[in-house]
Coordinates of C-alpha atoms and ligand atoms in Angstrom, one line a residue:
M1 CA -139.4 61.8 -5.5
A2 CA -139.6 59.6 -8.6
T3 CA -141.8 61.0 -11.3
A4 CA -143.6 59.3 -14.2
L5 CA -144.5 61.7 -17.0
I6 CA -147.5 60.9 -19.1
I7 CA -148.1 63.0 -22.3
L8 CA -151.5 62.8 -23.9
A9 CA -151.1 62.8 -27.6
A10 CA -154.0 60.7 -29.0
G11 CA -156.1 63.5 -30.4
Q12 CA -156.7 63.7 -34.1
G13 CA -156.3 67.5 -34.4
T14 CA -159.1 67.6 -37.0
R15 CA -159.0 71.3 -37.2
M16 CA -155.4 71.2 -38.4
N17 CA -156.8 69.8 -41.7
S18 CA -153.7 67.7 -42.1
D19 CA -152.5 64.1 -42.7
L20 CA -149.8 64.7 -40.0
P21 CA -150.9 63.9 -36.4
K22 CA -151.3 67.2 -34.5
V23 CA -148.4 66.7 -32.1
L24 CA -146.0 66.2 -35.0
H25 CA -146.5 69.6 -36.4
S26 CA -143.4 71.6 -36.0
L27 CA -142.7 74.5 -33.6
G28 CA -139.3 75.9 -33.2
G29 CA -137.9 73.3 -35.6
V30 CA -139.1 70.3 -33.6
P31 CA -142.5 68.5 -33.2
L32 CA -144.9 69.9 -30.7
L33 CA -144.4 66.7 -28.7
A34 CA -140.8 67.7 -28.1
H35 CA -141.9 70.9 -26.4
A36 CA -144.1 68.9 -24.0
L37 CA -141.2 66.6 -23.3
Q38 CA -139.0 69.6 -22.6
S39 CA -141.5 71.0 -20.1
G40 CA -141.8 67.7 -18.4
A41 CA -138.0 67.3 -18.2
A42 CA -138.1 69.8 -15.3
A43 CA -139.5 67.1 -13.1
E44 CA -136.6 64.8 -14.1
P45 CA -139.0 62.0 -14.8
E46 CA -137.7 58.4 -14.6
R47 CA -140.5 57.1 -16.7
L48 CA -141.8 58.7 -19.9
I49 CA -145.1 57.5 -21.4
V50 CA -146.7 58.9 -24.5
V51 CA -150.4 58.0 -25.1
T52 CA -151.0 57.8 -28.9
G53 CA -154.1 57.4 -30.9
H54 CA -154.6 59.0 -34.3
G55 CA -151.4 58.5 -36.4
G56 CA -150.1 56.3 -33.6
E57 CA -147.3 54.8 -35.5
A58 CA -145.9 58.1 -36.7
V59 CA -146.2 59.6 -33.3
A60 CA -144.4 56.6 -31.8
A61 CA -141.6 56.8 -34.3
A62 CA -141.1 60.5 -33.7
A63 CA -141.2 60.0 -29.9
H64 CA -138.5 57.3 -30.2
A65 CA -136.4 59.6 -32.3
L66 CA -136.6 62.2 -29.6
N67 CA -135.9 59.7 -26.8
P68 CA -135.6 55.9 -27.2
D69 CA -136.7 55.3 -23.6
I70 CA -140.2 56.7 -24.2
E71 CA -142.9 54.1 -23.6
I72 CA -145.8 54.1 -26.0
V73 CA -149.3 53.3 -25.0
H74 CA -151.8 53.1 -27.7
Q75 CA -155.3 54.4 -26.9
E76 CA -157.5 52.6 -29.5
E77 CA -160.5 54.8 -28.9
Q78 CA -160.4 58.3 -27.5
L79 CA -162.9 58.2 -24.7
G80 CA -161.6 61.2 -22.8
T81 CA -158.6 62.5 -20.8
G82 CA -159.3 60.1 -17.9
H83 CA -159.5 57.2 -20.3
A84 CA -156.2 58.2 -21.8
V85 CA -154.4 58.3 -18.4
A86 CA -156.1 55.0 -17.4
A87 CA -154.7 53.5 -20.6
A88 CA -151.2 54.2 -19.3
A89 CA -151.9 53.1 -15.8
P90 CA -151.0 49.4 -16.3
R91 CA -147.5 50.4 -17.2
L92 CA -147.2 52.1 -13.8
E93 CA -148.3 49.2 -11.7
G94 CA -146.1 49.1 -8.6
F95 CA -144.7 52.6 -9.5
E96 CA -144.2 54.7 -6.4
G97 CA -143.9 58.4 -6.8
D98 CA -145.7 61.2 -8.7
V99 CA -147.5 61.1 -12.0
L100 CA -147.3 64.2 -14.1
V101 CA -149.8 64.6 -16.9
L102 CA -149.1 67.0 -19.8
Y103 CA -150.8 67.5 -23.2
G104 CA -148.8 66.9 -26.3
D105 CA -150.4 69.9 -28.0
T106 CA -149.5 72.4 -25.3
P107 CA -146.0 73.5 -25.8
F108 CA -145.4 76.5 -23.5
I109 CA -145.6 75.1 -20.0
R110 CA -142.5 76.5 -18.3
P111 CA -140.1 74.3 -16.4
E112 CA -140.4 76.6 -13.4
T113 CA -144.1 76.0 -13.4
I114 CA -143.6 72.3 -13.1
T115 CA -141.1 72.9 -10.3
R116 CA -143.7 75.0 -8.5
M117 CA -146.2 72.2 -8.8
Q118 CA -143.8 69.7 -7.4
A119 CA -143.2 72.1 -4.4
A120 CA -147.0 72.2 -3.9
R121 CA -147.0 68.4 -3.8
R122 CA -144.3 68.4 -1.2
G123 CA -146.3 71.0 0.6
G124 CA -148.9 68.3 1.3
H125 CA -151.3 68.3 -1.6
D126 CA -151.9 64.8 -3.0
I127 CA -153.1 66.3 -6.3
V128 CA -151.9 69.6 -7.7
V129 CA -153.7 71.1 -10.8
L130 CA -152.2 73.8 -12.9
G131 CA -154.8 76.7 -13.2
F132 CA -154.8 80.0 -14.9
N133 CA -157.1 83.0 -14.8
A134 CA -158.7 83.0 -18.2
R135 CA -159.5 86.3 -20.0
E136 CA -162.3 84.3 -21.8
P137 CA -163.0 81.2 -19.7
G138 CA -165.2 79.8 -22.5
R139 CA -165.1 76.0 -22.7
Y140 CA -162.3 75.5 -20.2
G141 CA -162.9 73.4 -17.1
R142 CA -163.5 75.6 -14.0
L143 CA -161.6 75.1 -10.8
V144 CA -164.0 75.1 -7.8
M145 CA -162.1 76.2 -4.8
N146 CA -162.7 76.1 -1.1
G147 CA -160.1 78.3 0.5
D148 CA -156.8 76.9 -0.7
Q149 CA -158.4 73.5 -1.4
L150 CA -159.5 72.5 -4.9
E151 CA -162.9 70.8 -4.4
R152 CA -163.6 69.7 -8.0
I153 CA -163.2 70.6 -11.6
V154 CA -166.3 71.2 -13.6
E155 CA -166.3 71.2 -17.4
A156 CA -167.9 74.3 -18.9
R157 CA -170.6 72.3 -20.7
D158 CA -171.6 70.6 -17.4
A159 CA -171.3 73.7 -15.2
T160 CA -174.1 75.8 -13.6
A161 CA -174.3 79.5 -14.5
E162 CA -172.7 80.2 -11.2
E163 CA -169.8 77.9 -11.9
R164 CA -169.3 79.2 -15.4
A165 CA -168.8 82.6 -13.8
I166 CA -165.5 81.3 -12.3
S167 CA -162.5 82.6 -14.3
L168 CA -160.0 80.3 -12.7
C169 CA -159.6 77.5 -15.3
N170 CA -158.0 74.1 -15.7
S171 CA -154.9 74.0 -18.0
G172 CA -155.0 70.2 -18.0
V173 CA -151.6 69.8 -16.4
L174 CA -151.8 67.8 -13.2
I175 CA -149.4 66.1 -10.8
A176 CA -150.5 63.6 -8.3
D177 CA -149.3 60.9 -6.0
A178 CA -149.6 57.7 -8.0
S179 CA -151.0 55.8 -5.0
V180 CA -153.8 58.3 -4.8
L181 CA -154.4 58.8 -8.6
M182 CA -154.3 55.2 -9.8
P183 CA -157.2 53.7 -7.8
L184 CA -159.3 56.8 -8.7
L185 CA -158.9 56.3 -12.4
E186 CA -160.7 53.0 -12.1
R187 CA -163.7 54.8 -10.6
L188 CA -164.2 57.4 -13.4
E189 CA -167.6 57.2 -15.0
P190 CA -168.6 58.8 -18.4
Y191 CA -171.8 60.2 -17.0
N192 CA -171.6 63.8 -18.3
S193 CA -172.7 65.8 -21.2
S194 CA -170.0 64.5 -23.5
G195 CA -170.1 60.8 -22.4
E196 CA -166.3 60.9 -21.8
Y197 CA -164.1 59.8 -19.0
Y198 CA -162.9 63.0 -17.5
L199 CA -159.5 63.0 -15.8
T200 CA -160.7 66.1 -14.0
D201 CA -163.2 64.1 -12.1
V202 CA -160.4 62.6 -10.0
V203 CA -160.3 65.8 -8.0
A204 CA -163.8 65.4 -6.5
L205 CA -163.2 61.7 -5.9
A206 CA -159.9 62.4 -4.1
R207 CA -161.6 65.0 -1.9
E208 CA -164.4 62.5 -1.0
A209 CA -161.7 60.1 0.0
G210 CA -160.2 62.7 2.3
H211 CA -157.2 63.6 0.1
K212 CA -155.9 67.1 -0.4
A213 CA -156.0 68.9 -3.8
G214 CA -154.4 72.2 -4.6
V215 CA -153.8 74.6 -7.4
V216 CA -150.8 76.3 -8.8
I217 CA -151.5 79.3 -11.0
C218 CA -149.5 80.2 -14.1
D219 CA -149.8 82.8 -16.8
E220 CA -152.5 82.1 -19.4
A221 CA -149.9 82.3 -22.2
E222 CA -148.3 79.1 -20.9
T223 CA -151.4 77.1 -21.3
L224 CA -151.9 77.9 -25.0
G225 CA -152.9 74.7 -26.8
I226 CA -152.6 74.3 -30.6
N227 CA -155.7 73.3 -32.5
T228 CA -155.4 75.1 -35.8
R229 CA -152.7 76.1 -38.3
E230 CA -153.4 79.7 -37.3
E231 CA -152.8 78.9 -33.7
L232 CA -149.6 77.1 -34.7
A233 CA -148.3 80.1 -36.6
R234 CA -149.2 82.4 -33.7
A235 CA -147.3 80.0 -31.4
E236 CA -144.3 80.0 -33.6
S237 CA -144.3 83.8 -33.6
L238 CA -144.5 83.8 -29.8
F239 CA -141.8 81.2 -29.5
Q240 CA -139.4 83.2 -31.8
Q241 CA -140.1 86.4 -29.9
E242 CA -139.2 84.8 -26.7
K243 CA -136.0 83.3 -28.2
R244 CA -134.9 86.6 -29.6
R245 CA -135.6 88.3 -26.3
A246 CA -133.6 85.7 -24.4
A247 CA -130.7 85.9 -27.0
A248 CA -130.4 89.6 -26.4
E249 CA -130.5 89.1 -22.7
N250 CA -127.7 86.5 -23.0
G251 CA -125.4 89.0 -24.7
I252 CA -125.9 87.9 -28.3
T253 CA -126.0 90.6 -31.0
L254 CA -129.0 90.3 -33.4
I255 CA -128.9 93.1 -35.9
A256 CA -132.4 92.4 -37.1
P257 CA -133.9 90.2 -34.4
E258 CA -137.3 89.8 -36.2
T259 CA -135.5 88.1 -39.2
V260 CA -133.6 85.5 -37.1
F261 CA -135.3 82.1 -36.4
F262 CA -134.2 79.8 -33.6
A263 CA -134.9 76.2 -32.7
I264 CA -135.9 74.9 -29.3
D265 CA -132.3 73.9 -28.5
T266 CA -130.2 76.6 -30.2
V267 CA -127.3 77.5 -28.0
I268 CA -125.3 80.7 -28.7
G269 CA -122.4 82.1 -26.7
R270 CA -122.1 85.6 -25.5
D271 CA -120.9 88.2 -27.9
A272 CA -121.7 86.1 -31.0
L273 CA -123.0 88.2 -33.8
I274 CA -126.0 87.1 -35.8
E275 CA -126.6 89.1 -39.0
P276 CA -130.1 89.4 -40.6
H277 CA -132.0 86.5 -42.0
V278 CA -130.4 83.6 -40.3
V279 CA -132.3 80.3 -39.6
F280 CA -131.2 77.9 -36.9
G281 CA -132.6 74.4 -37.2
P282 CA -132.4 72.0 -34.4
G283 CA -129.1 71.0 -32.7
V284 CA -127.0 74.1 -33.3
T285 CA -124.3 75.4 -30.9
V286 CA -122.4 78.6 -31.7
E287 CA -119.6 79.7 -29.4
S288 CA -118.8 83.1 -28.1
G289 CA -117.5 85.6 -30.6
A290 CA -118.4 83.6 -33.7
R291 CA -120.2 85.5 -36.5
I292 CA -123.0 84.1 -38.6
R293 CA -123.5 86.4 -41.6
A294 CA -126.7 87.1 -43.4
F295 CA -128.9 84.5 -45.1
S296 CA -127.2 81.5 -43.6
H297 CA -129.0 78.2 -42.6
L298 CA -127.6 76.0 -39.9
E299 CA -128.8 72.8 -38.4
G300 CA -127.1 70.0 -36.3
C301 CA -123.8 71.8 -36.3
H302 CA -121.2 73.4 -34.1
V303 CA -119.4 76.7 -34.8
S304 CA -116.4 77.5 -32.6
R305 CA -115.1 80.8 -31.3
G306 CA -113.8 83.2 -33.9
A307 CA -115.4 81.3 -36.8
V308 CA -117.2 83.3 -39.5
V309 CA -120.0 81.6 -41.5
G310 CA -121.7 83.0 -44.6
P311 CA -123.2 85.1 -46.0
Y312 CA -125.3 82.5 -47.7
A313 CA -123.8 79.5 -46.1
R314 CA -125.5 76.2 -45.3
L315 CA -124.3 74.1 -42.4
R316 CA -126.0 70.7 -42.3
P317 CA -125.9 68.0 -39.6
G318 CA -122.5 67.0 -38.5
A319 CA -120.7 70.2 -39.6
E320 CA -118.1 70.9 -36.9
L321 CA -116.2 74.2 -37.4
A322 CA -113.2 74.7 -35.2
E323 CA -111.8 78.0 -34.1
D324 CA -111.2 80.8 -36.6
V325 CA -112.6 78.7 -39.5
R326 CA -114.1 80.6 -42.5
V327 CA -117.0 79.3 -44.4
G328 CA -118.1 81.7 -47.1
N329 CA -120.8 82.3 -49.6
F330 CA -122.7 79.5 -51.3
V331 CA -120.8 76.8 -49.3
E332 CA -122.5 73.7 -48.0
I333 CA -120.9 71.6 -45.3
K334 CA -122.3 68.3 -44.1
N335 CA -120.9 65.8 -41.7
A336 CA -117.5 67.3 -41.9
R337 CA -114.9 68.5 -39.4
I338 CA -113.2 71.8 -40.5
E339 CA -110.2 72.2 -38.3
E340 CA -108.7 75.3 -36.9
G341 CA -108.2 78.2 -39.2
A342 CA -109.2 76.3 -42.4
K343 CA -111.0 78.2 -45.1
V344 CA -113.8 77.2 -47.5
N345 CA -114.7 80.6 -48.8
H346 CA -116.6 80.2 -52.0
L347 CA -119.1 77.9 -53.8
S348 CA -118.1 74.5 -52.4
Y349 CA -119.6 71.3 -51.1
V350 CA -117.7 69.6 -48.3
G351 CA -119.5 66.5 -47.1
D352 CA -118.3 63.4 -45.2
A353 CA -114.9 64.9 -44.8
R354 CA -112.2 66.3 -42.6
V355 CA -110.4 69.4 -43.6
G356 CA -107.1 69.8 -41.6
E357 CA -106.1 73.0 -39.9
A358 CA -105.2 76.0 -42.0
A359 CA -106.1 74.1 -45.2
N360 CA -107.5 76.3 -48.0
I361 CA -110.3 75.0 -50.1
G362 CA -110.5 76.8 -53.4
A363 CA -113.7 78.1 -55.0
G364 CA -115.9 75.5 -56.6
T365 CA -114.4 72.5 -54.8
I366 CA -116.6 69.5 -54.4
T367 CA -116.2 66.3 -52.4
C368 CA -117.9 63.7 -54.5
N369 CA -119.0 61.7 -51.6
Y370 CA -121.9 59.7 -53.0
D371 CA -121.5 57.0 -55.7
G372 CA -125.2 56.6 -56.0
V373 CA -125.3 53.8 -53.4
M374 CA -122.9 54.6 -50.6
K375 CA -121.3 57.6 -49.0
H376 CA -117.5 57.9 -48.8
H377 CA -115.0 59.9 -46.8
T378 CA -112.6 62.6 -48.0
D379 CA -109.6 63.5 -45.8
I380 CA -107.7 66.7 -46.4
G381 CA -104.6 67.3 -44.4
A382 CA -103.3 70.3 -42.5
R383 CA -102.2 73.3 -44.7
A384 CA -103.3 71.5 -47.9
F385 CA -104.2 73.8 -50.8
I386 CA -107.1 72.5 -52.9
G387 CA -107.1 74.4 -56.2
S388 CA -110.3 75.9 -57.4
D389 CA -112.8 73.6 -59.1
T390 CA -111.2 70.4 -57.7
M391 CA -113.4 67.3 -57.7
L392 CA -112.4 65.0 -54.8
V393 CA -113.8 61.6 -55.7
A394 CA -114.2 59.9 -52.3
P395 CA -112.9 57.8 -50.7
V396 CA -109.7 59.9 -51.1
K397 CA -107.0 61.5 -49.0
V398 CA -104.9 64.6 -49.6
G399 CA -101.9 64.7 -47.3
D400 CA -100.6 67.5 -45.1
G401 CA -99.3 70.4 -47.1
A402 CA -100.3 68.9 -50.4
M403 CA -101.7 70.8 -53.4
T404 CA -104.2 70.0 -56.1
A405 CA -104.2 71.8 -59.4
T406 CA -107.2 73.9 -60.4
G407 CA -109.8 71.9 -62.2
S408 CA -108.4 68.5 -61.1
V409 CA -110.5 65.4 -60.7
I410 CA -108.7 63.7 -57.8
T411 CA -109.4 59.9 -57.7
E412 CA -106.2 58.7 -56.0
D413 CA -104.6 59.7 -52.7
V414 CA -102.2 62.6 -52.8
P415 CA -99.2 62.2 -50.5
A416 CA -98.2 64.9 -48.1
E417 CA -96.5 67.9 -49.8
A418 CA -97.1 66.5 -53.3
L419 CA -98.8 68.3 -56.1
A420 CA -101.6 66.4 -58.0
I421 CA -102.6 67.6 -61.4
A422 CA -105.5 65.6 -62.9
R423 CA -106.7 67.5 -66.0
A424 CA -106.1 67.5 -69.7
R425 CA -103.0 69.4 -70.7
Q426 CA -103.6 72.7 -72.5
E427 CA -102.7 73.0 -76.2
V428 CA -102.4 76.3 -77.9
K429 CA -102.9 76.5 -81.8
P430 CA -101.7 79.8 -83.1
G431 CA -104.1 81.6 -85.5
L432 CA -106.7 78.8 -85.3
A433 CA -109.4 80.9 -83.6
K434 CA -109.3 83.4 -86.4
K435 CA -109.6 80.7 -89.1
L436 CA -112.4 79.0 -87.2
F437 CA -114.4 82.2 -86.9
A438 CA -114.0 82.9 -90.6
R439 CA -115.3 79.5 -91.5
L440 CA -118.3 79.7 -89.2
R441 CA -119.3 83.1 -90.5
A442 CA -119.1 81.9 -94.1
L443 CA -121.3 78.9 -93.2
K444 CA -123.9 81.2 -91.6
A445 CA -123.9 83.6 -94.6
K446 CA -124.4 80.7 -97.0
A447 CA -127.3 79.3 -94.9
G448 CA -129.4 82.4 -94.5
G449 CA -127.5 85.5 -95.2
G450 CA -127.9 86.6 -91.6
S451 CA -125.8 89.2 -89.9
A452 CA -122.3 87.9 -89.3
K453 CA -122.5 89.5 -85.8
G454 CA -125.5 87.3 -85.0
Ligands
UD1_1 C1 -159.5 69.5 -21.2 C2 -160.0 69.5 -19.7 C3 -160.4 70.9 -19.4 C4 -159.3 71.9 -19.6 C5 -158.8 71.8 -21.0 C6 -157.6 72.6 -21.2 C7 -160.9 67.3 -19.2 C8 -162.1 66.5 -19.1 N1 -161.1 68.6 -19.6 O1 -160.6 69.8 -22.0 O2 -160.8 71.0 -18.0 O3 -159.8 73.2 -19.3 O4 -158.4 70.5 -21.3 O5 -157.2 72.7 -22.6 O6 -159.8 66.8 -19.0 N2 -156.7 63.3 -25.2 C9 -156.2 62.0 -25.4 N3 -157.1 61.0 -25.4 C10 -158.5 61.2 -25.2 C11 -158.9 62.5 -25.0 C12 -158.0 63.6 -25.0 O7 -155.0 61.7 -25.6 O8 -159.2 60.3 -25.1 C13 -155.7 64.4 -25.3 C14 -155.9 65.3 -26.5 O9 -155.1 64.9 -27.6 C15 -155.5 66.6 -25.9 C16 -155.7 66.5 -24.4 O10 -155.8 65.2 -24.2 O11 -154.1 66.9 -26.1 C17 -156.9 67.3 -24.0 O12 -158.1 66.7 -24.6 P1 -159.2 67.7 -25.2 O13 -160.3 66.8 -25.7 O14 -158.7 68.8 -26.0 O15 -159.8 68.3 -23.8 P2 -160.6 69.6 -23.6 O16 -162.0 69.3 -24.0 O17 -160.0 70.7 -24.2
CA2 CA1 -158.2 71.0 -25.9

């Protein structure tokens, strides 16, 4: 069945005490919003709608960066969850299928949970609400059941003492037949203690109209919503714990798991070895058997089988390391393909470049890729030998099997198998050092009588 995903992300998140809209705060290297999208992806939605409010433009831009197909609906005033979904409703006129509602600040809903909700929908419920048994039900909405039917949801502040004693609570996640939900949204009224349009009221309205409503129960941990920086930090810690656990389960060796940080989409092959203090930003894949040595930082890059990275390496977006490549200490690679068996072992910057197979890049090599306005490409051929401290002023090409002399500033292409030397020729003046020292010491003595050893 077709599904439209609606993510509610209009809230200000006042308690974050931040200029950044709440759903743009980062968890696992990506905005909270990306986590909600990932949860929703389990339903294979064919429509994606994000309801924005506070910081709407920034949220819209971030949403489009995650997926250009996302439709943005701006909710000018935040008059409640029902009002938010109603704001998206005009976009879904004529849509046939399910509507799935998620919150942008609730990152841990598991894909399996969404799948179970879909199964409950197919099982005959027109509306399925995701519930959980709360340790402290507090201000959560309570699910009022009648057998396996959900009769209504009552917000804590509107509940009787008897209803408040219910521990089965509303997570806020809901999936419903669009043809049932849409007409009910128009009938929501803000007659309650907070004067808001409650999405939760659609359940009682649906029951009155003879529809069926059911509940799927998940673990409370999945429903964790982020409201404060403290909660965000706790969520990050939970997220990382889960990633480390999953990494070990997938056959990855983490020597000091608690010091390794993953992003939402980090993919690492079996038998890869990750040393202590490694940070994976978004968009990293590491193949089986690669080794990431201590204190390395990787994002938007690919590391192939048998490659060794670090210690102290930085791989930035677009770094592609082929099999058996070596990238050593204090090396930065950006937007560059390092082909099979090539080595960049020490203190180098390789950006906007290709390094051919089995090439050797000497210590202190820099691709001077930026002229202050534009970026330029450096192409280094197979088996080339780049001498230490070579500056490659891009755009420039070094052919297969060519060599550059140590300390060269290469501004012109070097043909295959040629040697390029681009540095001042050394002159040796016999005895001149001794004379120079004597003169300098004499000058110093004359000036202040200080110690000649200084
Ligand atoms: C809501 C539920 C409650 C549930 C709880 C779970 C209602 C009426 N109540 O309460 O039953 O137990 O979530 O956390 O639905 N939002 C908008 N626009 C609005 C209002 C809210 O986009 O006009 C978004 C918020 O940014 C937030 C989410 O909807 O992400 C939930 O809103 P919030 O005000 O936090 O609802 P609760 O009072 O927590
Ligand atoms: Ca909330």
